[in-house]
GROMACS .gro file of C-alpha atoms in nm:
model
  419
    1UNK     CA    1  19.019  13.443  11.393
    2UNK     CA    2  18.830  13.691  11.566
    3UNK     CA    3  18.584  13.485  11.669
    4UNK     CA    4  18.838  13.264  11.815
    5UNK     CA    5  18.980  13.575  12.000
    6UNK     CA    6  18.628  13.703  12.153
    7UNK     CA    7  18.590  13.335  12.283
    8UNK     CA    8  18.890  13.321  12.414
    9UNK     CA    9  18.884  13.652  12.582
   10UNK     CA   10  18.505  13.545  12.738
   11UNK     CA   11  18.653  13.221  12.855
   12UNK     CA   12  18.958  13.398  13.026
   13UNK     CA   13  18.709  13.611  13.217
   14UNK     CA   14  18.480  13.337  13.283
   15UNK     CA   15  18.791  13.144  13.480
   16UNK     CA   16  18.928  13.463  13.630
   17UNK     CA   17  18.544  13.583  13.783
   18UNK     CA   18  18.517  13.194  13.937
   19UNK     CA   19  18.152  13.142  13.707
   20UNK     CA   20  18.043  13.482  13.933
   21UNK     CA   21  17.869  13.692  13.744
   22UNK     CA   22  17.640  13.851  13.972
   23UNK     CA   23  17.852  13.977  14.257
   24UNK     CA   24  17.642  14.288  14.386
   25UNK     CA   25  17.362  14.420  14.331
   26UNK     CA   26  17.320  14.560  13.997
   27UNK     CA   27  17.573  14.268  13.873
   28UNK     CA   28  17.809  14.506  13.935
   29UNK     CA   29  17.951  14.895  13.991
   30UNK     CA   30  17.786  15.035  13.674
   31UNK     CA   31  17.480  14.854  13.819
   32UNK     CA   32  17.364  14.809  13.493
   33UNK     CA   33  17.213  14.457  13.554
   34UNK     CA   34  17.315  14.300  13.270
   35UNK     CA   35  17.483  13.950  13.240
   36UNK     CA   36  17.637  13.932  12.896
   37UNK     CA   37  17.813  13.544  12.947
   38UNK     CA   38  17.442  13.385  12.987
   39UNK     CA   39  17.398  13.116  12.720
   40UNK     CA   40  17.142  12.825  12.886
   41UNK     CA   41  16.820  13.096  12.950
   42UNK     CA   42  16.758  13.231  12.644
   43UNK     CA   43  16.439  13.340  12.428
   44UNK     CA   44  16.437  13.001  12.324
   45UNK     CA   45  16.459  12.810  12.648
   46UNK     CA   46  16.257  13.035  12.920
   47UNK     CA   47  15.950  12.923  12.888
   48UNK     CA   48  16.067  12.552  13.031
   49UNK     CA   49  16.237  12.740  13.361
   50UNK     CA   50  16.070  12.563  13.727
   51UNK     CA   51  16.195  12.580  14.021
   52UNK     CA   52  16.489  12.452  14.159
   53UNK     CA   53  16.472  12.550  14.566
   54UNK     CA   54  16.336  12.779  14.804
   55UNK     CA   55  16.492  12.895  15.114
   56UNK     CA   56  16.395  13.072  15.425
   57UNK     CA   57  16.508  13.376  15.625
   58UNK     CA   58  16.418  13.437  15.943
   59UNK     CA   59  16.440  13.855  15.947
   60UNK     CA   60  16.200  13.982  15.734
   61UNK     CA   61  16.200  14.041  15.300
   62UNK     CA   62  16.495  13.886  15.130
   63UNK     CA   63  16.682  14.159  14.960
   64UNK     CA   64  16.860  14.150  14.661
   65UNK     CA   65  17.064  13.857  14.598
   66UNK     CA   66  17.447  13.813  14.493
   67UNK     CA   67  17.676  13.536  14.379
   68UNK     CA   68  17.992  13.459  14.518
   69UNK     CA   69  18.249  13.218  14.408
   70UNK     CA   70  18.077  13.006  14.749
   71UNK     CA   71  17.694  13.018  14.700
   72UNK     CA   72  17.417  13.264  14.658
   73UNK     CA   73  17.391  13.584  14.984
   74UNK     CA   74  17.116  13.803  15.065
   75UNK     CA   75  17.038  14.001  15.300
   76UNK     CA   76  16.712  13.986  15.557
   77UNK     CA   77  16.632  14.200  15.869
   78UNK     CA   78  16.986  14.266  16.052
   79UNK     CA   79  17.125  13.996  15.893
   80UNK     CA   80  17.342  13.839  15.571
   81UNK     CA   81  17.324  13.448  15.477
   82UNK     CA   82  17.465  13.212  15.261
   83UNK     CA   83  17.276  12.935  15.055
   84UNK     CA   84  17.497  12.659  14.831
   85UNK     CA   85  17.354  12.717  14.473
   86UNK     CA   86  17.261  12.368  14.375
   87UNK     CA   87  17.047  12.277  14.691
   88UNK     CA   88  16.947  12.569  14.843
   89UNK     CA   89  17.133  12.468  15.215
   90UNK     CA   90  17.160  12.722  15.415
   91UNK     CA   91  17.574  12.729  15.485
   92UNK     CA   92  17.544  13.010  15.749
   93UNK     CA   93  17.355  13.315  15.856
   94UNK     CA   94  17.590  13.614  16.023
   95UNK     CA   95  17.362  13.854  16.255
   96UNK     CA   96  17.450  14.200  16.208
   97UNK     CA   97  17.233  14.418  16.440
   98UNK     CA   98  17.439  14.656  16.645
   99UNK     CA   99  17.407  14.771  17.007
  100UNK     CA  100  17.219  15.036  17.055
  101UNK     CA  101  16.973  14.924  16.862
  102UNK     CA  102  16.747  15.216  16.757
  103UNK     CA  103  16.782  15.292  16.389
  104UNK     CA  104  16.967  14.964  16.290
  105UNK     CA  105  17.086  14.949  15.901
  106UNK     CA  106  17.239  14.679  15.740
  107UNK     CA  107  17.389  14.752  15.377
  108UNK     CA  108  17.458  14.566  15.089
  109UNK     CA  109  17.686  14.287  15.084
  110UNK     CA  110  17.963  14.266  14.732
  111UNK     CA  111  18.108  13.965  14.669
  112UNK     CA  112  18.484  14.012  14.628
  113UNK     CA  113  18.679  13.747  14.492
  114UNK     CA  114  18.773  13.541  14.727
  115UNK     CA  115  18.579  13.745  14.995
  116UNK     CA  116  18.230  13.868  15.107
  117UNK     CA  117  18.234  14.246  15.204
  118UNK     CA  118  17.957  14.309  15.432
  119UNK     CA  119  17.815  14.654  15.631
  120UNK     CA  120  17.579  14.744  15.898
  121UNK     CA  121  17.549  15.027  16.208
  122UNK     CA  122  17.325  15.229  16.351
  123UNK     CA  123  17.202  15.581  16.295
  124UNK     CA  124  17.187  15.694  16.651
  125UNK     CA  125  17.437  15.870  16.830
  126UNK     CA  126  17.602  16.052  16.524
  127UNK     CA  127  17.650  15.693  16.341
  128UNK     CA  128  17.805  15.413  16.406
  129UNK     CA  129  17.976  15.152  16.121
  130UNK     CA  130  18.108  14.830  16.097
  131UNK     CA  131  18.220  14.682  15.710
  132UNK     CA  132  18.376  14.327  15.734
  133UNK     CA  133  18.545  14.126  15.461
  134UNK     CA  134  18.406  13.744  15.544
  135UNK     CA  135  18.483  13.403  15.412
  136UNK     CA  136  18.188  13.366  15.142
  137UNK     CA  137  18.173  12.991  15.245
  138UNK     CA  138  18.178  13.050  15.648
  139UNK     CA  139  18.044  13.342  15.686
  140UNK     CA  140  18.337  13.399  15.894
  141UNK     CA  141  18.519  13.771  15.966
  142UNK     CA  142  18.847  13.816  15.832
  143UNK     CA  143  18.941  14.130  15.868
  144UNK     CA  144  18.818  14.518  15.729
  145UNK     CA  145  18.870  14.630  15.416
  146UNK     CA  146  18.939  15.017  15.493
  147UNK     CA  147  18.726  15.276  15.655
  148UNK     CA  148  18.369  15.171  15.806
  149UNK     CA  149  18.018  15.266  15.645
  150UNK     CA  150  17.707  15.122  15.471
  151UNK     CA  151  17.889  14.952  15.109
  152UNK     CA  152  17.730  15.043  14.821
  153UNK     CA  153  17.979  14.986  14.551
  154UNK     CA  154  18.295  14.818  14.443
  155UNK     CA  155  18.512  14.841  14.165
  156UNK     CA  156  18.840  14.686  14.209
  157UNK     CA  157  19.037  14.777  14.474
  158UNK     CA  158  18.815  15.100  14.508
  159UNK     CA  159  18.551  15.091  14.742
  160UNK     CA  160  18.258  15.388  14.783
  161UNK     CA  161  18.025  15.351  15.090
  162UNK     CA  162  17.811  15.613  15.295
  163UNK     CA  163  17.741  15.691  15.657
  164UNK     CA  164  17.397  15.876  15.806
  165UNK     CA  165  17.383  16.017  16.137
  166UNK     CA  166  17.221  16.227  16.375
  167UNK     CA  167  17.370  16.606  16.338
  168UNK     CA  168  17.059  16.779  16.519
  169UNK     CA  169  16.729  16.667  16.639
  170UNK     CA  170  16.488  16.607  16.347
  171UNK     CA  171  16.816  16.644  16.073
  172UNK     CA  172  17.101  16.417  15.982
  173UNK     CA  173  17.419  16.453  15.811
  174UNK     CA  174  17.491  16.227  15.493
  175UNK     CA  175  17.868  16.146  15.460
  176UNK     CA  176  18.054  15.926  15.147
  177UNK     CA  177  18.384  15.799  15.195
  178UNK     CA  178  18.591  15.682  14.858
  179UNK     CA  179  18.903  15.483  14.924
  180UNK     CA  180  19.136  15.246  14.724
  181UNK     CA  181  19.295  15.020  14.926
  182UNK     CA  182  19.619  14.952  14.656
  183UNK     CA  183  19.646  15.343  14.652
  184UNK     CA  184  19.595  15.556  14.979
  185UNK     CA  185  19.642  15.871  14.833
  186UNK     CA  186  19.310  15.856  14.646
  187UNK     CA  187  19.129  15.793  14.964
  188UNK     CA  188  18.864  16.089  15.113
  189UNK     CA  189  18.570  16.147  15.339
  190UNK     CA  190  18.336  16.411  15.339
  191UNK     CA  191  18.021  16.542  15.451
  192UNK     CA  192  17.811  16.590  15.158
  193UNK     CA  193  17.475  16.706  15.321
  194UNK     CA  194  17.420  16.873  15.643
  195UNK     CA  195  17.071  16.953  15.668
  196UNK     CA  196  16.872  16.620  15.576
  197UNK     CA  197  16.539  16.540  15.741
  198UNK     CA  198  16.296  16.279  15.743
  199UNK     CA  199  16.268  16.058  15.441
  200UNK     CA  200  16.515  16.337  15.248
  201UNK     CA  201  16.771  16.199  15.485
  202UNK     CA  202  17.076  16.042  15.249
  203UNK     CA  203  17.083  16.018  14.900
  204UNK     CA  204  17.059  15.701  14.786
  205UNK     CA  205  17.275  15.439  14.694
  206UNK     CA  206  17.647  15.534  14.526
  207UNK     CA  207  17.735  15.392  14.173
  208UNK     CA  208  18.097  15.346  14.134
  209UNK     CA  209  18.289  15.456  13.803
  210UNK     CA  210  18.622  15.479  13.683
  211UNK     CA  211  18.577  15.852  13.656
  212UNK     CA  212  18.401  15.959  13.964
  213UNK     CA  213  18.111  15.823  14.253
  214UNK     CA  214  17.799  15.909  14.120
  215UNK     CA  215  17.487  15.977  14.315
  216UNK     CA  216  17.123  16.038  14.352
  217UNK     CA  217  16.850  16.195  14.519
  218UNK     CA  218  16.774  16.408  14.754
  219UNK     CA  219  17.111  16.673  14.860
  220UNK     CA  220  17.265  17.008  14.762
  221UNK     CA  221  17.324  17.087  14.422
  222UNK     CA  222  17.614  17.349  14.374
  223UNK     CA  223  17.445  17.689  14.131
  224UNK     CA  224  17.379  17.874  14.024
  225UNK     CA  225  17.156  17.851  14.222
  226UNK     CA  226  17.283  17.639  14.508
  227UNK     CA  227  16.997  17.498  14.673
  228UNK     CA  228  16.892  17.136  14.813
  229UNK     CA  229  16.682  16.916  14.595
  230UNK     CA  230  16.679  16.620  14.366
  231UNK     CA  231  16.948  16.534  14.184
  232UNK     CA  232  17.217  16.356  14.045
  233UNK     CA  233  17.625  16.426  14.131
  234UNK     CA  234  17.960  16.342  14.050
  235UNK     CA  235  18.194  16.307  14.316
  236UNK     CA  236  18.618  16.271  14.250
  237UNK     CA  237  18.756  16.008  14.334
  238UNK     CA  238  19.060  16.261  14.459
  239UNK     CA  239  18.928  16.450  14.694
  240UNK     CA  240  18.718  16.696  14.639
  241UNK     CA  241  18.716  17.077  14.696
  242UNK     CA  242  18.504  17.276  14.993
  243UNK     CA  243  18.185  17.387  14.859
  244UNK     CA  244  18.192  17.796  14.879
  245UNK     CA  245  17.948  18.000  15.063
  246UNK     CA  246  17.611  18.025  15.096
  247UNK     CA  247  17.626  17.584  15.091
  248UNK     CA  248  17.686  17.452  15.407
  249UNK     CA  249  17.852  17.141  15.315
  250UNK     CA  250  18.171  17.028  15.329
  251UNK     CA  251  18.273  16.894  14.988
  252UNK     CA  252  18.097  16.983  14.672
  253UNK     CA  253  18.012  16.774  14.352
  254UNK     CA  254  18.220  16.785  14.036
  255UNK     CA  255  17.888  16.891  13.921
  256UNK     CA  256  17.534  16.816  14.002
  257UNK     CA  257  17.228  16.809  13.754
  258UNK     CA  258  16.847  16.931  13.912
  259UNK     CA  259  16.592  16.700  13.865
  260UNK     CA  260  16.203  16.663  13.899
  261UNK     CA  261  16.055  16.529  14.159
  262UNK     CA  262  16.173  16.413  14.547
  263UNK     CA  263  16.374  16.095  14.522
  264UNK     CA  264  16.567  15.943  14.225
  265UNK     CA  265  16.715  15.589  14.147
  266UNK     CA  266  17.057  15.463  14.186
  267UNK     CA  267  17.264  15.587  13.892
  268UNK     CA  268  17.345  15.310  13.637
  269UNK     CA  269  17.630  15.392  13.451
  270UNK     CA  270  17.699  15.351  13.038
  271UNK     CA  271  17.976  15.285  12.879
  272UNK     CA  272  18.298  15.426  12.925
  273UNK     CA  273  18.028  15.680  13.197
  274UNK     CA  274  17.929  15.896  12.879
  275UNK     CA  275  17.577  15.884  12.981
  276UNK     CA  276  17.442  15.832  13.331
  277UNK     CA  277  17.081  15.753  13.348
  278UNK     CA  278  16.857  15.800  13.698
  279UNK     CA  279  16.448  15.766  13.672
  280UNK     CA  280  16.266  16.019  13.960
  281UNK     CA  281  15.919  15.931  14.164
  282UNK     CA  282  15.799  16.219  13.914
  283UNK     CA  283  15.810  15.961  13.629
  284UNK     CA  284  16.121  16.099  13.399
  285UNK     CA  285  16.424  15.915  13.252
  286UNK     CA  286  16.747  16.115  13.225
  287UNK     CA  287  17.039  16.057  13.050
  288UNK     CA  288  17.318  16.285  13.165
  289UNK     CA  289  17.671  16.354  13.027
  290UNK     CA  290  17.902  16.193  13.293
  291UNK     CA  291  18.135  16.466  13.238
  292UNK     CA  292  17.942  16.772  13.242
  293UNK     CA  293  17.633  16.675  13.412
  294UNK     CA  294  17.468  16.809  13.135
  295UNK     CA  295  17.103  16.622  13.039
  296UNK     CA  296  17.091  16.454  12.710
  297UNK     CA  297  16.741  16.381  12.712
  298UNK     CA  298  16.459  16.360  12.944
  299UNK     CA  299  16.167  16.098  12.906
  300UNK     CA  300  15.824  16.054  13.096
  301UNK     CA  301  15.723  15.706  13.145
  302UNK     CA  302  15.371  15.745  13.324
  303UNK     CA  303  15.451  15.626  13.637
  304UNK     CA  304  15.724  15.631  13.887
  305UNK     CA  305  16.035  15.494  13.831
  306UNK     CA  306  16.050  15.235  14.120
  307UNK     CA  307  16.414  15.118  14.084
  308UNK     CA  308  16.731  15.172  13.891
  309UNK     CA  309  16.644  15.076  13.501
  310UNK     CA  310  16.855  14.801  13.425
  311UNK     CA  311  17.076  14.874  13.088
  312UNK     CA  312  17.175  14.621  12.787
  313UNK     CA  313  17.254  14.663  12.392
  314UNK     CA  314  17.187  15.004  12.395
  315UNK     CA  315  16.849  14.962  12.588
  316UNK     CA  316  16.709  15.098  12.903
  317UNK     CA  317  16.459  14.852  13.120
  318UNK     CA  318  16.248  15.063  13.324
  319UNK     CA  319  16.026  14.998  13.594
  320UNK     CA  320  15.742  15.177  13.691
  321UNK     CA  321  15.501  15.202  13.970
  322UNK     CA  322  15.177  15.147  13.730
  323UNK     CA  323  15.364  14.749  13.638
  324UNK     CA  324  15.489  14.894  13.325
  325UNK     CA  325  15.816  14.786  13.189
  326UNK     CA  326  15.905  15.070  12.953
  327UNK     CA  327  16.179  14.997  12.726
  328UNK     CA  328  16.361  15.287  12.602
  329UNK     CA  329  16.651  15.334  12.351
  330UNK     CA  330  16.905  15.433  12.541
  331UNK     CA  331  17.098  15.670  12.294
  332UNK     CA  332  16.783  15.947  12.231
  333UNK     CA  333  16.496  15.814  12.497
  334UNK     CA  334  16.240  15.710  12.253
  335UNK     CA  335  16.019  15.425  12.353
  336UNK     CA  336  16.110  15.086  12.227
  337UNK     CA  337  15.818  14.863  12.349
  338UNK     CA  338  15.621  14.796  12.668
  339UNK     CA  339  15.549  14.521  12.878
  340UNK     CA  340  15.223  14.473  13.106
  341UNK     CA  341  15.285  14.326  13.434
  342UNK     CA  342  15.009  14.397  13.607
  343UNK     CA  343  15.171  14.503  13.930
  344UNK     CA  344  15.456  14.773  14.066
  345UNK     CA  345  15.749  14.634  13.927
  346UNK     CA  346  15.940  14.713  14.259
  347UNK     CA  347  16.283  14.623  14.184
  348UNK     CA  348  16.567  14.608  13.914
  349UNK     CA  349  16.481  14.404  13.620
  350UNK     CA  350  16.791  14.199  13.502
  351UNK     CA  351  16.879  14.077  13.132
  352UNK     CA  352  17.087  13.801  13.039
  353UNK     CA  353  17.049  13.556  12.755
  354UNK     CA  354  16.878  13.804  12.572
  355UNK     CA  355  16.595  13.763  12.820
  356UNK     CA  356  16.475  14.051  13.059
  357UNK     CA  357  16.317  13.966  13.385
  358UNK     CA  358  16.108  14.165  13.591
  359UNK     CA  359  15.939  14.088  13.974
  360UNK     CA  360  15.649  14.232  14.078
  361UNK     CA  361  15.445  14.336  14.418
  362UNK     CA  362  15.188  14.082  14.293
  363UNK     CA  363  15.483  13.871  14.374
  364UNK     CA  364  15.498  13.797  13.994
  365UNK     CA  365  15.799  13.689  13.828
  366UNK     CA  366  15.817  13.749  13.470
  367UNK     CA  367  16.068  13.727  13.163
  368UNK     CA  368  15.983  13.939  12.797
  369UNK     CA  369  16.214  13.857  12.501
  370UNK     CA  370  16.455  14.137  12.515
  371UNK     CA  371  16.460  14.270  12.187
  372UNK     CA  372  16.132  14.297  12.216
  373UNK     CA  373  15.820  14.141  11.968
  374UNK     CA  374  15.800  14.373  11.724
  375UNK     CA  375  15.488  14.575  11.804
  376UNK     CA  376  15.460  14.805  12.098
  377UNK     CA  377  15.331  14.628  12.390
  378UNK     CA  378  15.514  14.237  12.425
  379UNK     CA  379  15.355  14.002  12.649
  380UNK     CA  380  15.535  13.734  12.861
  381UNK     CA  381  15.752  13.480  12.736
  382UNK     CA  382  15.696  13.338  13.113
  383UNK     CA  383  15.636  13.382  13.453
  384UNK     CA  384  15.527  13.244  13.759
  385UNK     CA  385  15.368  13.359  14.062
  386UNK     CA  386  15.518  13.301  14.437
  387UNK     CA  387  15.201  13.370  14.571
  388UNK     CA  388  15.091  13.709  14.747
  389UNK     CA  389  15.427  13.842  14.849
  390UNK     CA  390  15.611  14.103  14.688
  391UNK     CA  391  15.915  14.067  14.474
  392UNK     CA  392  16.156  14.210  14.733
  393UNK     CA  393  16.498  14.070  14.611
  394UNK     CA  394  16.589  14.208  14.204
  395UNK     CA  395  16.650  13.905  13.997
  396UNK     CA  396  16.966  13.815  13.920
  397UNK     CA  397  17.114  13.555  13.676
  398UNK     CA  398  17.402  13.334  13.699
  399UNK     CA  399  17.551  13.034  13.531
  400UNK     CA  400  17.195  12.917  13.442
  401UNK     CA  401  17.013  13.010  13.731
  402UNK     CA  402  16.765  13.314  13.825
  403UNK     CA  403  16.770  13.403  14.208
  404UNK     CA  404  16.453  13.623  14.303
  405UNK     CA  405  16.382  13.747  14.708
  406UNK     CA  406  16.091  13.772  14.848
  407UNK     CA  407  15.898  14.017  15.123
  408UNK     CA  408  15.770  13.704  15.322
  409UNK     CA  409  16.167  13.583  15.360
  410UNK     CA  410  16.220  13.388  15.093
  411UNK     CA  411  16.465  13.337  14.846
  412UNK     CA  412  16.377  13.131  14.515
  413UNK     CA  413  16.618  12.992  14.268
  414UNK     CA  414  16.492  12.888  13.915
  415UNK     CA  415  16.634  12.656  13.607
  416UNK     CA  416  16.599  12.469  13.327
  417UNK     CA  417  16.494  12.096  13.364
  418UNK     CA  418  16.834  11.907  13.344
  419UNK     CA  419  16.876  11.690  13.032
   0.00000   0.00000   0.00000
């Protein structure tokens, strides 16, 4: 009977989600990059995957890419496209680049249901934002889904997304707004850092929890001390309180947890946000109580971590800047097993089917058996090479298909022969 139940429950969410499983980057909010429905690519059946298409931007690297209930988005350069996920067609390509056009930014694009949410502005001039709901198989506008900014995250009706901005010359501000648009009273904006400069400026991308907005990087972290670093924060999703003196800031974290190094990865969220785990260009894995902000365990890896580990079973994916996939368990930090890829793994790797992929500045794409082989370094279980470009687009899987961008504008789709 329970079995019955579970596949019942999987199918209801299967027909409710449309057969989208990847919907933003990250596969979703927790960005924990993890598609648990995948049955067709598993340990068992990667090693036949071959190509199915390639398409072609005309802006620059494909970024990461997402599924919609229409066909497969990414964006490229200043701008957002749509490609039918059978064939490859390009159904439409949306320009987003702003007037004026120094310090253009386009942001990520969510798939929403029935809709598309998409963002871009400009820096200059104290900031300037645009965020659009579209038809996913037009392209079309329909419409705004609240206030404007770069989206990073969605989780139902709540939206998170950032603004950056000019407050001085040489220094920015970094603002977050959080707003639900079935509930307007839990709706805020803030300033969250006042004195960014350079390549300090914003904190990287928000992660979206049922709790709070979590995010990391470079900002203030509230004492004692209070001082501006790396690090990782919770933000209410009521608004927050006014940071006291000597912070200059406007709102202040729930709490914020110091960490090593100068830049940190998106936060990817655990269960029920009991652990949040970050990796820092100083090489460490945290895990950090989502409540308290308090560090569970820290972990060096070697290298850098180059992107947000991607998180499945009670396992953490992490890449690294040395092509090291270092698989940690996620509950105490100890390693697991590690894979070689021979190049900067520069983006999220993604599991599904039991199957972890991984993409490479070698412009190596790679899958490892999950669970690992059973000794301490696992070698491929296969991979193929798109030439000299980077991997600039994390993989993502869906319905039987792994999407992977590229830094020379393409976008690749891969599956299993049909029968």
């Amino acid at each position: 009977m329970k079995q019955f139940v579970r596949g019942l429950f999987v199918a209801v969410l299967l027909a409710s989600a449309g057969g989208c499983f990847w919907p933003a980057p990250g596969a979703g909010p927790s960005r924990q990059a993890f598609n648990p429905f995948e049955t067709a690519i598993t340990p068992d059946t990667v090693g036949s995957l071959e190509r199915a298409w390639v398409a072609n931007t005309d802006d620059g690297s494909a970024n990461a890419p997402v599924v919609s209930r229409a066909g497969v988005h990414t964006t490229s350069g200043l701008s957002v496209y749509g490609f039918n996920t059978s064939t490859g067609a390009r159904m439409w390509k949306v320009d987003l680049s702003s007037l004026p056009a120094a310090l253009p930014v386009v942001g990520h694009s969510i798939a929403d249901g029935d809709q598309l949410i998409t963002s871009n502005g400009t820096v200059n001039f104290g900031g300037s934002y645009t965020t659009t709901l579209r038809n996913p198989a037009t392209g079309a506008g329909t419409g705004s889904p609240g206030p404007s900014g770069l989206l990073d995250s969605v989780r139902g009706s709540t939206l998170a997304v950032e603004q950056l901005g000019f407050r001085s010359p040489g220094a920015f501000f970094f603002s977050i707004s959080v707003f639900d648009r079935a509930d307007s009273t839990r709706r805020w904006s803030g300033l969250i850092d006042a004195w960014a400069t350079g390549s300090s400026a914003g904190g990287g991308d928000l992660s979206l929890g049922t709790n709070a907005v979590y995010q990391a990087g470079f900002g203030t972290n509230v004492g004692p001390p209070a001082a501006r670093g790396n690090g990782l924060r919770a933000y209410p999703l009521t608004p927050p309180t006014a940071c006291p003196p000597p912070v200059d800031l406007a709102l202040c974290p729930t709490w914020s947890t110091l960490l090593d190094g100068t830049t940190s990865t998106a936060p990817v969220l655990g269960d029920s946000e009991q652990s949040i785990f970050t990796g820092t260009d100083a090489g460490t894995v945290y895990a950090v109580n989502g409540s308290t902000g308090a560090i569970q365990w820290s972990v060096p890896v070697g290298a850098a971590v180059t992107d947000s580990p991607a998180l499945a079973n009670g396992s953490l994916y992490v890449p690294t800047a040395d092509g090291d996939l270092v698989v940690l368990d996620a509950a105490t930090g100890a390693t697991q097993w590690t894979a070689l890829t021979g190049s900067r793994i520069g983006v999220q790797p993604a599991v599904a089917g039991g199957v972890v992929f991984t993409g490479s500045d070698n412009g190596s794409v790679q899958a490892f058996n999950a669970a690992g082989c059973g000794s301490a370094v696992c070698g491929s279980l296969w991979s193929d090479s798109t030439g000299t470009a980077a991997i600039t687009g994390d993989p993502a899987v869906n319905q039987g298909q792994l999407y992977v961008g590229t830094s020379d504008s393409r976008l690749i789709a891969y599956r299993l022969p049909a029968d």
